[in-house]
Amino acid sequence: QQQVKQSPQSLIVQKGGISIINCAYENTAFDYFPWYQQFPGKGPALLIAIRPDVSEKKEGRFTISFNKSAKQFSLHIMDSQPGDSATYFCAASTSGGSYIPTFGRGTSLIVHP
Amino acid sequence: DAGITQSPRYKITETGRQVTLMCHQTWSHSYMFWYRQDLGHGLRLIYYSAAADITDKGEVPDGYVVSRSKTENFPLTLESATRSQTSVYFCASSELGQGGTDTQYFGPGTRLTVL
């Protein structure tokens, strides 16, 4: 059973456009939702994270939107740049449980110049 | 150097051979993890460890063995490699649940090919 569903699997965006990646979860006990960014040949690295006490978190061009009632969260990349081309993973975990995160299957983003 | 390192970075082996992937972290994080990354499957957890001498299975543990005698090291052994174990393997560490920071820090990965 896939507890965190991520879509789309791949995304192509023109430079300057908005990239949107969505994740949906089933476990209502999840209370930590990070996004990881992975460049080719590298390990994933934390990009931005949110907890359910806020509906939105913004760091530069990257924004997480969180909808607790719908059990969905999304990553928005504004003014997408070719350097943003990478694979993005959403994840979810529970602070009061095992803390072990569940990852989505990833989205391969290509930003064309 | 501080951080998390993996060795070797690339490995080619044959079916049936034993191979060990090494992972070392310098932060003294309690938690360590092994993932495999395959196209279409994302990151799948193989094993994890909450502390030295404590290990537990993840989503895909079959065919793998781990140990953790020291906090900083978490080797992953394929006892008899199979072609289906061809993958990129990532080690990660974290201080889960400490101060609200559940960030995982990933190593650079080991690309393993089983012929």
PDB file of N, CA and C in Angstrom, chain A residues 9-109:
ATOM      1  N   GLN A   9       4.806  11.930 -12.482  1.00  0.00           N
ATOM      2  CA  GLN A   9       6.069  11.199 -12.448  1.00  0.00           C
ATOM      3  C   GLN A   9       7.167  12.002 -13.132  1.00  0.00           C
ATOM      4  N   SER A  10       6.786  12.761 -14.161  1.00  0.00           N
ATOM      5  CA  SER A  10       7.742  13.618 -14.845  1.00  0.00           C
ATOM      6  C   SER A  10       7.049  14.910 -15.245  1.00  0.00           C
ATOM      7  N   LEU A  11       7.842  15.963 -15.371  1.00  0.00           N
ATOM      8  CA  LEU A  11       7.300  17.290 -15.616  1.00  0.00           C
ATOM      9  C   LEU A  11       8.305  18.082 -16.435  1.00  0.00           C
ATOM     10  N   ILE A  12       7.818  18.684 -17.492  1.00  0.00           N
ATOM     11  CA  ILE A  12       8.660  19.548 -18.326  1.00  0.00           C
ATOM     12  C   ILE A  12       8.063  20.948 -18.307  1.00  0.00           C
ATOM     13  N   VAL A  13       8.907  21.915 -17.975  1.00  0.00           N
ATOM     14  CA  VAL A  13       8.460  23.293 -17.825  1.00  0.00           C
ATOM     15  C   VAL A  13       9.438  24.207 -18.565  1.00  0.00           C
ATOM     16  N   GLN A  14       8.911  25.283 -19.095  1.00  0.00           N
ATOM     17  CA  GLN A  14       9.782  26.277 -19.720  1.00  0.00           C
ATOM     18  C   GLN A  14      10.356  27.198 -18.652  1.00  0.00           C
ATOM     19  N   LYS A  15      11.533  27.698 -18.937  1.00  0.00           N
ATOM     20  CA  LYS A  15      12.177  28.659 -18.026  1.00  0.00           C
ATOM     21  C   LYS A  15      11.225  29.810 -17.722  1.00  0.00           C
ATOM     22  N   GLY A  16      11.131  30.142 -16.421  1.00  0.00           N
ATOM     23  CA  GLY A  16      10.246  31.210 -16.006  1.00  0.00           C
ATOM     24  C   GLY A  16       8.849  30.757 -15.634  1.00  0.00           C
ATOM     25  N   GLY A  17       8.531  29.520 -15.940  1.00  0.00           N
ATOM     26  CA  GLY A  17       7.212  28.987 -15.632  1.00  0.00           C
ATOM     27  C   GLY A  17       7.107  28.497 -14.192  1.00  0.00           C
ATOM     28  N   ILE A  18       5.916  28.026 -13.847  1.00  0.00           N
ATOM     29  CA  ILE A  18       5.661  27.497 -12.506  1.00  0.00           C
ATOM     30  C   ILE A  18       5.621  25.971 -12.566  1.00  0.00           C
ATOM     31  N   SER A  19       6.389  25.344 -11.702  1.00  0.00           N
ATOM     32  CA  SER A  19       6.380  23.885 -11.607  1.00  0.00           C
ATOM     33  C   SER A  19       5.554  23.511 -10.379  1.00  0.00           C
ATOM     34  N   ILE A  20       4.652  22.570 -10.539  1.00  0.00           N
ATOM     35  CA  ILE A  20       3.803  22.143  -9.433  1.00  0.00           C
ATOM     36  C   ILE A  20       3.850  20.623  -9.326  1.00  0.00           C
ATOM     37  N   ILE A  21       4.196  20.153  -8.132  1.00  0.00           N
ATOM     38  CA  ILE A  21       4.259  18.718  -7.849  1.00  0.00           C
ATOM     39  C   ILE A  21       3.346  18.449  -6.664  1.00  0.00           C
ATOM     40  N   ASN A  22       2.541  17.422  -6.797  1.00  0.00           N
ATOM     41  CA  ASN A  22       1.532  17.140  -5.783  1.00  0.00           C
ATOM     42  C   ASN A  22       1.791  15.821  -5.055  1.00  0.00           C
ATOM     43  N   CYS A  23       1.418  15.798  -3.794  1.00  0.00           N
ATOM     44  CA  CYS A  23       1.491  14.567  -3.014  1.00  0.00           C
ATOM     45  C   CYS A  23       0.230  14.417  -2.176  1.00  0.00           C
ATOM     46  N   ALA A  24      -0.226  13.197  -2.059  1.00  0.00           N
ATOM     47  CA  ALA A  24      -1.394  12.886  -1.235  1.00  0.00           C
ATOM     48  C   ALA A  24      -1.018  11.772  -0.267  1.00  0.00           C
ATOM     49  N   TYR A  25      -1.525  11.864   0.932  1.00  0.00           N
ATOM     50  CA  TYR A  25      -1.192  10.856   1.933  1.00  0.00           C
ATOM     51  C   TYR A  25      -2.461  10.298   2.549  1.00  0.00           C
ATOM     52  N   GLU A  26      -2.326   9.166   3.219  1.00  0.00           N
ATOM     53  CA  GLU A  26      -3.476   8.497   3.808  1.00  0.00           C
ATOM     54  C   GLU A  26      -3.435   8.488   5.334  1.00  0.00           C
ATOM     55  N   ASN A  27      -2.256   8.445   5.885  1.00  0.00           N
ATOM     56  CA  ASN A  27      -2.120   8.317   7.335  1.00  0.00           C
ATOM     57  C   ASN A  27      -2.295   9.677   8.007  1.00  0.00           C
ATOM     58  N   THR A  28      -3.371   9.861   8.735  1.00  0.00           N
ATOM     59  CA  THR A  28      -3.642  11.164   9.367  1.00  0.00           C
ATOM     60  C   THR A  28      -2.703  11.452  10.525  1.00  0.00           C
ATOM     61  N   ALA A  29      -1.905  10.480  10.913  1.00  0.00           N
ATOM     62  CA  ALA A  29      -0.930  10.703  11.983  1.00  0.00           C
ATOM     63  C   ALA A  29       0.336  11.396  11.480  1.00  0.00           C
ATOM     64  N   PHE A  30       0.518  11.470  10.165  1.00  0.00           N
ATOM     65  CA  PHE A  30       1.686  12.164   9.618  1.00  0.00           C
ATOM     66  C   PHE A  30       1.659  13.621  10.068  1.00  0.00           C
ATOM     67  N   ASP A  31       2.795  14.129  10.531  1.00  0.00           N
ATOM     68  CA  ASP A  31       2.828  15.522  10.961  1.00  0.00           C
ATOM     69  C   ASP A  31       4.116  16.239  10.570  1.00  0.00           C
ATOM     70  N   TYR A  32       4.841  15.676   9.643  1.00  0.00           N
ATOM     71  CA  TYR A  32       6.043  16.328   9.130  1.00  0.00           C
ATOM     72  C   TYR A  32       6.144  15.984   7.664  1.00  0.00           C
ATOM     73  N   PHE A  33       6.236  17.022   6.813  1.00  0.00           N
ATOM     74  CA  PHE A  33       6.161  16.823   5.365  1.00  0.00           C
ATOM     75  C   PHE A  33       7.319  17.559   4.683  1.00  0.00           C
ATOM     76  N   PRO A  34       8.409  16.839   4.448  1.00  0.00           N
ATOM     77  CA  PRO A  34       9.559  17.457   3.773  1.00  0.00           C
ATOM     78  C   PRO A  34       9.559  17.180   2.277  1.00  0.00           C
ATOM     79  N   TRP A  35      10.244  18.022   1.559  1.00  0.00           N
ATOM     80  CA  TRP A  35      10.536  17.791   0.148  1.00  0.00           C
ATOM     81  C   TRP A  35      12.047  17.702  -0.004  1.00  0.00           C
ATOM     82  N   TYR A  36      12.479  16.702  -0.773  1.00  0.00           N
ATOM     83  CA  TYR A  36      13.890  16.524  -1.041  1.00  0.00           C
ATOM     84  C   TYR A  36      14.156  16.742  -2.529  1.00  0.00           C
ATOM     85  N   GLN A  37      15.317  17.298  -2.810  1.00  0.00           N
ATOM     86  CA  GLN A  37      15.746  17.585  -4.174  1.00  0.00           C
ATOM     87  C   GLN A  37      16.979  16.738  -4.472  1.00  0.00           C
ATOM     88  N   GLN A  38      16.978  16.089  -5.622  1.00  0.00           N
ATOM     89  CA  GLN A  38      18.096  15.235  -5.975  1.00  0.00           C
ATOM     90  C   GLN A  38      18.593  15.560  -7.378  1.00  0.00           C
ATOM     91  N   PHE A  39      19.848  15.977  -7.458  1.00  0.00           N
ATOM     92  CA  PHE A  39      20.475  16.213  -8.759  1.00  0.00           C
ATOM     93  C   PHE A  39      21.110  14.919  -9.253  1.00  0.00           C
ATOM     94  N   PRO A  40      21.263  14.783 -10.565  1.00  0.00           N
ATOM     95  CA  PRO A  40      21.830  13.543 -11.117  1.00  0.00           C
ATOM     96  C   PRO A  40      23.180  13.212 -10.503  1.00  0.00           C
ATOM     97  N   GLY A  41      23.334  11.961 -10.085  1.00  0.00           N
ATOM     98  CA  GLY A  41      24.594  11.509  -9.517  1.00  0.00           C
ATOM     99  C   GLY A  41      24.812  11.901  -8.068  1.00  0.00           C
ATOM    100  N   LYS A  42      23.820  12.505  -7.446  1.00  0.00           N
ATOM    101  CA  LYS A  42      23.940  12.960  -6.058  1.00  0.00           C
ATOM    102  C   LYS A  42      22.875  12.303  -5.192  1.00  0.00           C
ATOM    103  N   GLY A  43      23.071  12.399  -3.888  1.00  0.00           N
ATOM    104  CA  GLY A  43      22.033  11.949  -2.975  1.00  0.00           C
ATOM    105  C   GLY A  43      20.986  13.033  -2.782  1.00  0.00           C
ATOM    106  N   PRO A  44      19.775  12.658  -2.385  1.00  0.00           N
ATOM    107  CA  PRO A  44      18.739  13.660  -2.107  1.00  0.00           C
ATOM    108  C   PRO A  44      19.171  14.582  -0.974  1.00  0.00           C
ATOM    109  N   ALA A  45      18.673  15.806  -1.008  1.00  0.00           N
ATOM    110  CA  ALA A  45      18.949  16.779   0.052  1.00  0.00           C
ATOM    111  C   ALA A  45      17.674  17.530   0.371  1.00  0.00           C
ATOM    112  N   LEU A  46      17.487  17.840   1.656  1.00  0.00           N
ATOM    113  CA  LEU A  46      16.275  18.539   2.075  1.00  0.00           C
ATOM    114  C   LEU A  46      16.177  19.889   1.385  1.00  0.00           C
ATOM    115  N   LEU A  47      15.009  20.158   0.819  1.00  0.00           N
ATOM    116  CA  LEU A  47      14.755  21.422   0.143  1.00  0.00           C
ATOM    117  C   LEU A  47      13.928  22.350   1.030  1.00  0.00           C
ATOM    118  N   ILE A  48      12.810  21.841   1.510  1.00  0.00           N
ATOM    119  CA  ILE A  48      11.892  22.627   2.325  1.00  0.00           C
ATOM    120  C   ILE A  48      10.956  21.649   3.020  1.00  0.00           C
ATOM    121  N   ALA A  49      10.451  22.032   4.188  1.00  0.00           N
ATOM    122  CA  ALA A  49       9.567  21.140   4.932  1.00  0.00           C
ATOM    123  C   ALA A  49       8.482  21.941   5.629  1.00  0.00           C
ATOM    124  N   ILE A  50       7.376  21.281   5.945  1.00  0.00           N
ATOM    125  CA  ILE A  50       6.257  21.944   6.598  1.00  0.00           C
ATOM    126  C   ILE A  50       5.638  21.035   7.635  1.00  0.00           C
ATOM    127  N   ARG A  51       5.081  21.626   8.674  1.00  0.00           N
ATOM    128  CA  ARG A  51       4.293  20.887   9.655  1.00  0.00           C
ATOM    129  C   ARG A  51       2.848  21.361   9.527  1.00  0.00           C
ATOM    130  N   PRO A  52       1.865  20.561   9.909  1.00  0.00           N
ATOM    131  CA  PRO A  52       0.469  20.850   9.616  1.00  0.00           C
ATOM    132  C   PRO A  52      -0.136  22.017  10.386  1.00  0.00           C
ATOM    133  N   ASP A  53       0.631  22.695  11.208  1.00  0.00           N
ATOM    134  CA  ASP A  53       0.074  23.853  11.906  1.00  0.00           C
ATOM    135  C   ASP A  53       0.024  25.098  11.026  1.00  0.00           C
ATOM    136  N   VAL A  54       0.626  25.022   9.835  1.00  0.00           N
ATOM    137  CA  VAL A  54       0.553  26.119   8.873  1.00  0.00           C
ATOM    138  C   VAL A  54       0.102  25.564   7.526  1.00  0.00           C
ATOM    139  N   SER A  55      -0.510  26.435   6.717  1.00  0.00           N
ATOM    140  CA  SER A  55      -1.020  25.987   5.426  1.00  0.00           C
ATOM    141  C   SER A  55      -0.050  26.262   4.280  1.00  0.00           C
ATOM    142  N   GLU A  56       0.945  27.079   4.552  1.00  0.00           N
ATOM    143  CA  GLU A  56       1.881  27.417   3.496  1.00  0.00           C
ATOM    144  C   GLU A  56       3.221  27.808   4.092  1.00  0.00           C
ATOM    145  N   LYS A  57       4.286  27.421   3.382  1.00  0.00           N
ATOM    146  CA  LYS A  57       5.624  27.831   3.783  1.00  0.00           C
ATOM    147  C   LYS A  57       6.405  28.181   2.530  1.00  0.00           C
ATOM    148  N   LYS A  58       7.054  29.317   2.568  1.00  0.00           N
ATOM    149  CA  LYS A  58       7.765  29.806   1.402  1.00  0.00           C
ATOM    150  C   LYS A  58       9.223  30.032   1.728  1.00  0.00           C
ATOM    151  N   GLU A  59      10.097  29.558   0.846  1.00  0.00           N
ATOM    152  CA  GLU A  59      11.518  29.819   0.964  1.00  0.00           C
ATOM    153  C   GLU A  59      12.032  30.163  -0.429  1.00  0.00           C
ATOM    154  N   GLY A  60      12.211  31.445  -0.658  1.00  0.00           N
ATOM    155  CA  GLY A  60      12.648  31.900  -1.973  1.00  0.00           C
ATOM    156  C   GLY A  60      11.611  31.595  -3.035  1.00  0.00           C
ATOM    157  N   ARG A  61      12.016  30.881  -4.062  1.00  0.00           N
ATOM    158  CA  ARG A  61      11.073  30.546  -5.145  1.00  0.00           C
ATOM    159  C   ARG A  61      10.284  29.271  -4.854  1.00  0.00           C
ATOM    160  N   PHE A  62      10.576  28.624  -3.745  1.00  0.00           N
ATOM    161  CA  PHE A  62       9.938  27.346  -3.410  1.00  0.00           C
ATOM    162  C   PHE A  62       8.872  27.546  -2.329  1.00  0.00           C
ATOM    163  N   THR A  63       7.684  27.000  -2.576  1.00  0.00           N
ATOM    164  CA  THR A  63       6.570  27.114  -1.642  1.00  0.00           C
ATOM    165  C   THR A  63       5.917  25.764  -1.462  1.00  0.00           C
ATOM    166  N   ILE A  64       5.662  25.397  -0.203  1.00  0.00           N
ATOM    167  CA  ILE A  64       4.835  24.220   0.086  1.00  0.00           C
ATOM    168  C   ILE A  64       3.451  24.728   0.457  1.00  0.00           C
ATOM    169  N   SER A  65       2.443  24.153  -0.181  1.00  0.00           N
ATOM    170  CA  SER A  65       1.056  24.391   0.207  1.00  0.00           C
ATOM    171  C   SER A  65       0.513  23.121   0.838  1.00  0.00           C
ATOM    172  N   PHE A  66      -0.168  23.274   1.963  1.00  0.00           N
ATOM    173  CA  PHE A  66      -0.627  22.105   2.714  1.00  0.00           C
ATOM    174  C   PHE A  66      -2.126  22.191   2.944  1.00  0.00           C
ATOM    175  N   ASN A  67      -2.848  21.141   2.611  1.00  0.00           N
ATOM    176  CA  ASN A  67      -4.294  21.066   2.804  1.00  0.00           C
ATOM    177  C   ASN A  67      -4.586  19.855   3.692  1.00  0.00           C
ATOM    178  N   LYS A  68      -4.755  20.121   4.983  1.00  0.00           N
ATOM    179  CA  LYS A  68      -4.926  19.040   5.947  1.00  0.00           C
ATOM    180  C   LYS A  68      -6.207  18.256   5.709  1.00  0.00           C
ATOM    181  N   SER A  69      -7.291  18.934   5.405  1.00  0.00           N
ATOM    182  CA  SER A  69      -8.575  18.251   5.239  1.00  0.00           C
ATOM    183  C   SER A  69      -8.560  17.334   4.014  1.00  0.00           C
ATOM    184  N   ALA A  70      -7.854  17.752   2.987  1.00  0.00           N
ATOM    185  CA  ALA A  70      -7.769  16.934   1.777  1.00  0.00           C
ATOM    186  C   ALA A  70      -6.624  15.930   1.849  1.00  0.00           C
ATOM    187  N   LYS A  71      -5.791  16.041   2.870  1.00  0.00           N
ATOM    188  CA  LYS A  71      -4.609  15.191   3.026  1.00  0.00           C
ATOM    189  C   LYS A  71      -3.714  15.286   1.791  1.00  0.00           C
ATOM    190  N   GLN A  72      -3.444  16.528   1.416  1.00  0.00           N
ATOM    191  CA  GLN A  72      -2.607  16.770   0.248  1.00  0.00           C
ATOM    192  C   GLN A  72      -1.619  17.883   0.545  1.00  0.00           C
ATOM    193  N   PHE A  73      -0.463  17.827  -0.094  1.00  0.00           N
ATOM    194  CA  PHE A  73       0.481  18.923  -0.022  1.00  0.00           C
ATOM    195  C   PHE A  73       1.213  18.996  -1.354  1.00  0.00           C
ATOM    196  N   SER A  74       1.651  20.185  -1.674  1.00  0.00           N
ATOM    197  CA  SER A  74       2.251  20.372  -2.993  1.00  0.00           C
ATOM    198  C   SER A  74       3.454  21.301  -2.915  1.00  0.00           C
ATOM    199  N   LEU A  75       4.322  21.140  -3.876  1.00  0.00           N
ATOM    200  CA  LEU A  75       5.507  21.993  -4.020  1.00  0.00           C
ATOM    201  C   LEU A  75       5.322  22.850  -5.261  1.00  0.00           C
ATOM    202  N   HIS A  76       5.475  24.152  -5.065  1.00  0.00           N
ATOM    203  CA  HIS A  76       5.403  25.082  -6.180  1.00  0.00           C
ATOM    204  C   HIS A  76       6.777  25.711  -6.360  1.00  0.00           C
ATOM    205  N   ILE A  77       7.281  25.666  -7.581  1.00  0.00           N
ATOM    206  CA  ILE A  77       8.542  26.332  -7.893  1.00  0.00           C
ATOM    207  C   ILE A  77       8.220  27.482  -8.837  1.00  0.00           C
ATOM    208  N   MET A  78       8.344  28.679  -8.335  1.00  0.00           N
ATOM    209  CA  MET A  78       8.059  29.864  -9.132  1.00  0.00           C
ATOM    210  C   MET A  78       9.274  30.234  -9.977  1.00  0.00           C
ATOM    211  N   ASP A  79       9.014  30.854 -11.129  1.00  0.00           N
ATOM    212  CA  ASP A  79      10.112  31.303 -11.993  1.00  0.00           C
ATOM    213  C   ASP A  79      11.145  30.174 -12.160  1.00  0.00           C
ATOM    214  N   SER A  80      10.675  29.020 -12.600  1.00  0.00           N
ATOM    215  CA  SER A  80      11.533  27.844 -12.711  1.00  0.00           C
ATOM    216  C   SER A  80      12.749  28.122 -13.591  1.00  0.00           C
ATOM    217  N   GLN A  81      13.889  27.600 -13.153  1.00  0.00           N
ATOM    218  CA  GLN A  81      15.157  27.806 -13.841  1.00  0.00           C
ATOM    219  C   GLN A  81      15.743  26.455 -14.278  1.00  0.00           C
ATOM    220  N   PRO A  82      16.569  26.464 -15.319  1.00  0.00           N
ATOM    221  CA  PRO A  82      17.201  25.205 -15.741  1.00  0.00           C
ATOM    222  C   PRO A  82      17.957  24.520 -14.603  1.00  0.00           C
ATOM    223  N   GLY A  83      18.510  25.293 -13.688  1.00  0.00           N
ATOM    224  CA  GLY A  83      19.210  24.736 -12.539  1.00  0.00           C
ATOM    225  C   GLY A  83      18.300  24.025 -11.560  1.00  0.00           C
ATOM    226  N   ASP A  84      16.989  24.172 -11.718  1.00  0.00           N
ATOM    227  CA  ASP A  84      16.028  23.462 -10.873  1.00  0.00           C
ATOM    228  C   ASP A  84      15.769  22.051 -11.392  1.00  0.00           C
ATOM    229  N   SER A  85      16.292  21.738 -12.568  1.00  0.00           N
ATOM    230  CA  SER A  85      16.102  20.409 -13.147  1.00  0.00           C
ATOM    231  C   SER A  85      16.698  19.366 -12.217  1.00  0.00           C
ATOM    232  N   ALA A  86      15.852  18.490 -11.721  1.00  0.00           N
ATOM    233  CA  ALA A  86      16.251  17.522 -10.698  1.00  0.00           C
ATOM    234  C   ALA A  86      15.068  16.587 -10.463  1.00  0.00           C
ATOM    235  N   THR A  87      15.282  15.619  -9.609  1.00  0.00           N
ATOM    236  CA  THR A  87      14.187  14.771  -9.147  1.00  0.00           C
ATOM    237  C   THR A  87      13.764  15.251  -7.767  1.00  0.00           C
ATOM    238  N   TYR A  88      12.466  15.378  -7.569  1.00  0.00           N
ATOM    239  CA  TYR A  88      11.919  15.863  -6.309  1.00  0.00           C
ATOM    240  C   TYR A  88      11.110  14.760  -5.637  1.00  0.00           C
ATOM    241  N   PHE A  89      11.371  14.579  -4.355  1.00  0.00           N
ATOM    242  CA  PHE A  89      10.652  13.580  -3.568  1.00  0.00           C
ATOM    243  C   PHE A  89       9.889  14.274  -2.446  1.00  0.00           C
ATOM    244  N   CYS A  90       8.629  13.932  -2.294  1.00  0.00           N
ATOM    245  CA  CYS A  90       7.928  14.334  -1.081  1.00  0.00           C
ATOM    246  C   CYS A  90       8.039  13.195  -0.083  1.00  0.00           C
ATOM    247  N   ALA A  91       7.819  13.511   1.170  1.00  0.00           N
ATOM    248  CA  ALA A  91       7.878  12.498   2.219  1.00  0.00           C
ATOM    249  C   ALA A  91       6.944  12.903   3.344  1.00  0.00           C
ATOM    250  N   ALA A  92       6.659  11.950   4.208  1.00  0.00           N
ATOM    251  CA  ALA A  92       5.813  12.214   5.372  1.00  0.00           C
ATOM    252  C   ALA A  92       6.246  11.318   6.507  1.00  0.00           C
ATOM    253  N   SER A  93       6.130  11.837   7.728  1.00  0.00           N
ATOM    254  CA  SER A  93       6.501  11.032   8.889  1.00  0.00           C
ATOM    255  C   SER A  93       5.688  11.484  10.096  1.00  0.00           C
ATOM    256  N   THR A  94       5.769  10.690  11.158  1.00  0.00           N
ATOM    257  CA  THR A  94       5.030  10.988  12.378  1.00  0.00           C
ATOM    258  C   THR A  94       6.004  11.238  13.515  1.00  0.00           C
ATOM    259  N   SER A  95       5.852  12.346  14.220  1.00  0.00           N
ATOM    260  CA  SER A  95       6.747  12.661  15.325  1.00  0.00           C
ATOM    261  C   SER A  95       6.519  11.743  16.508  1.00  0.00           C
ATOM    262  N   GLY A  96       5.288  11.323  16.679  1.00  0.00           N
ATOM    263  CA  GLY A  96       4.991  10.500  17.835  1.00  0.00           C
ATOM    264  C   GLY A  96       5.071   9.015  17.578  1.00  0.00           C
ATOM    265  N   GLY A  97       5.498   8.664  16.396  1.00  0.00           N
ATOM    266  CA  GLY A  97       5.580   7.243  16.037  1.00  0.00           C
ATOM    267  C   GLY A  97       7.004   6.804  15.851  1.00  0.00           C
ATOM    268  N   SER A  98       7.260   6.097  14.787  1.00  0.00           N
ATOM    269  CA  SER A  98       8.594   5.570  14.544  1.00  0.00           C
ATOM    270  C   SER A  98       9.530   6.594  13.926  1.00  0.00           C
ATOM    271  N   TYR A  99       8.987   7.722  13.502  1.00  0.00           N
ATOM    272  CA  TYR A  99       9.744   8.794  12.844  1.00  0.00           C
ATOM    273  C   TYR A  99      10.255   8.401  11.467  1.00  0.00           C
ATOM    274  N   ILE A 100      10.101   7.159  11.083  1.00  0.00           N
ATOM    275  CA  ILE A 100      10.630   6.718   9.800  1.00  0.00           C
ATOM    276  C   ILE A 100       9.792   7.329   8.682  1.00  0.00           C
ATOM    277  N   PRO A 101      10.410   8.085   7.778  1.00  0.00           N
ATOM    278  CA  PRO A 101       9.635   8.742   6.727  1.00  0.00           C
ATOM    279  C   PRO A 101       9.193   7.777   5.644  1.00  0.00           C
ATOM    280  N   THR A 102       8.060   8.093   5.060  1.00  0.00           N
ATOM    281  CA  THR A 102       7.565   7.406   3.869  1.00  0.00           C
ATOM    282  C   THR A 102       7.739   8.356   2.694  1.00  0.00           C
ATOM    283  N   PHE A 103       8.396   7.886   1.639  1.00  0.00           N
ATOM    284  CA  PHE A 103       8.677   8.731   0.488  1.00  0.00           C
ATOM    285  C   PHE A 103       7.694   8.486  -0.644  1.00  0.00           C
ATOM    286  N   GLY A 104       7.407   9.568  -1.389  1.00  0.00           N
ATOM    287  CA  GLY A 104       6.727   9.397  -2.664  1.00  0.00           C
ATOM    288  C   GLY A 104       7.711   8.844  -3.674  1.00  0.00           C
ATOM    289  N   ARG A 105       7.220   8.499  -4.871  1.00  0.00           N
ATOM    290  CA  ARG A 105       8.073   7.838  -5.857  1.00  0.00           C
ATOM    291  C   ARG A 105       8.928   8.800  -6.666  1.00  0.00           C
ATOM    292  N   GLY A 106       8.748  10.093  -6.465  1.00  0.00           N
ATOM    293  CA  GLY A 106       9.616  11.057  -7.120  1.00  0.00           C
ATOM    294  C   GLY A 106       9.036  11.647  -8.389  1.00  0.00           C
ATOM    295  N   THR A 107       9.445  12.864  -8.691  1.00  0.00           N
ATOM    296  CA  THR A 107       9.062  13.561  -9.922  1.00  0.00           C
ATOM    297  C   THR A 107      10.322  14.078 -10.586  1.00  0.00           C
ATOM    298  N   SER A 108      10.515  13.696 -11.823  1.00  0.00           N
ATOM    299  CA  SER A 108      11.655  14.184 -12.588  1.00  0.00           C
ATOM    300  C   SER A 108      11.258  15.488 -13.281  1.00  0.00           C
ATOM    301  N   LEU A 109      11.873  16.587 -12.876  1.00  0.00           N
ATOM    302  CA  LEU A 109      11.565  17.906 -13.429  1.00  0.00           C
ATOM    303  C   LEU A 109      12.657  18.326 -14.414  1.00  0.00           C
TER     304      LEU A 109
END
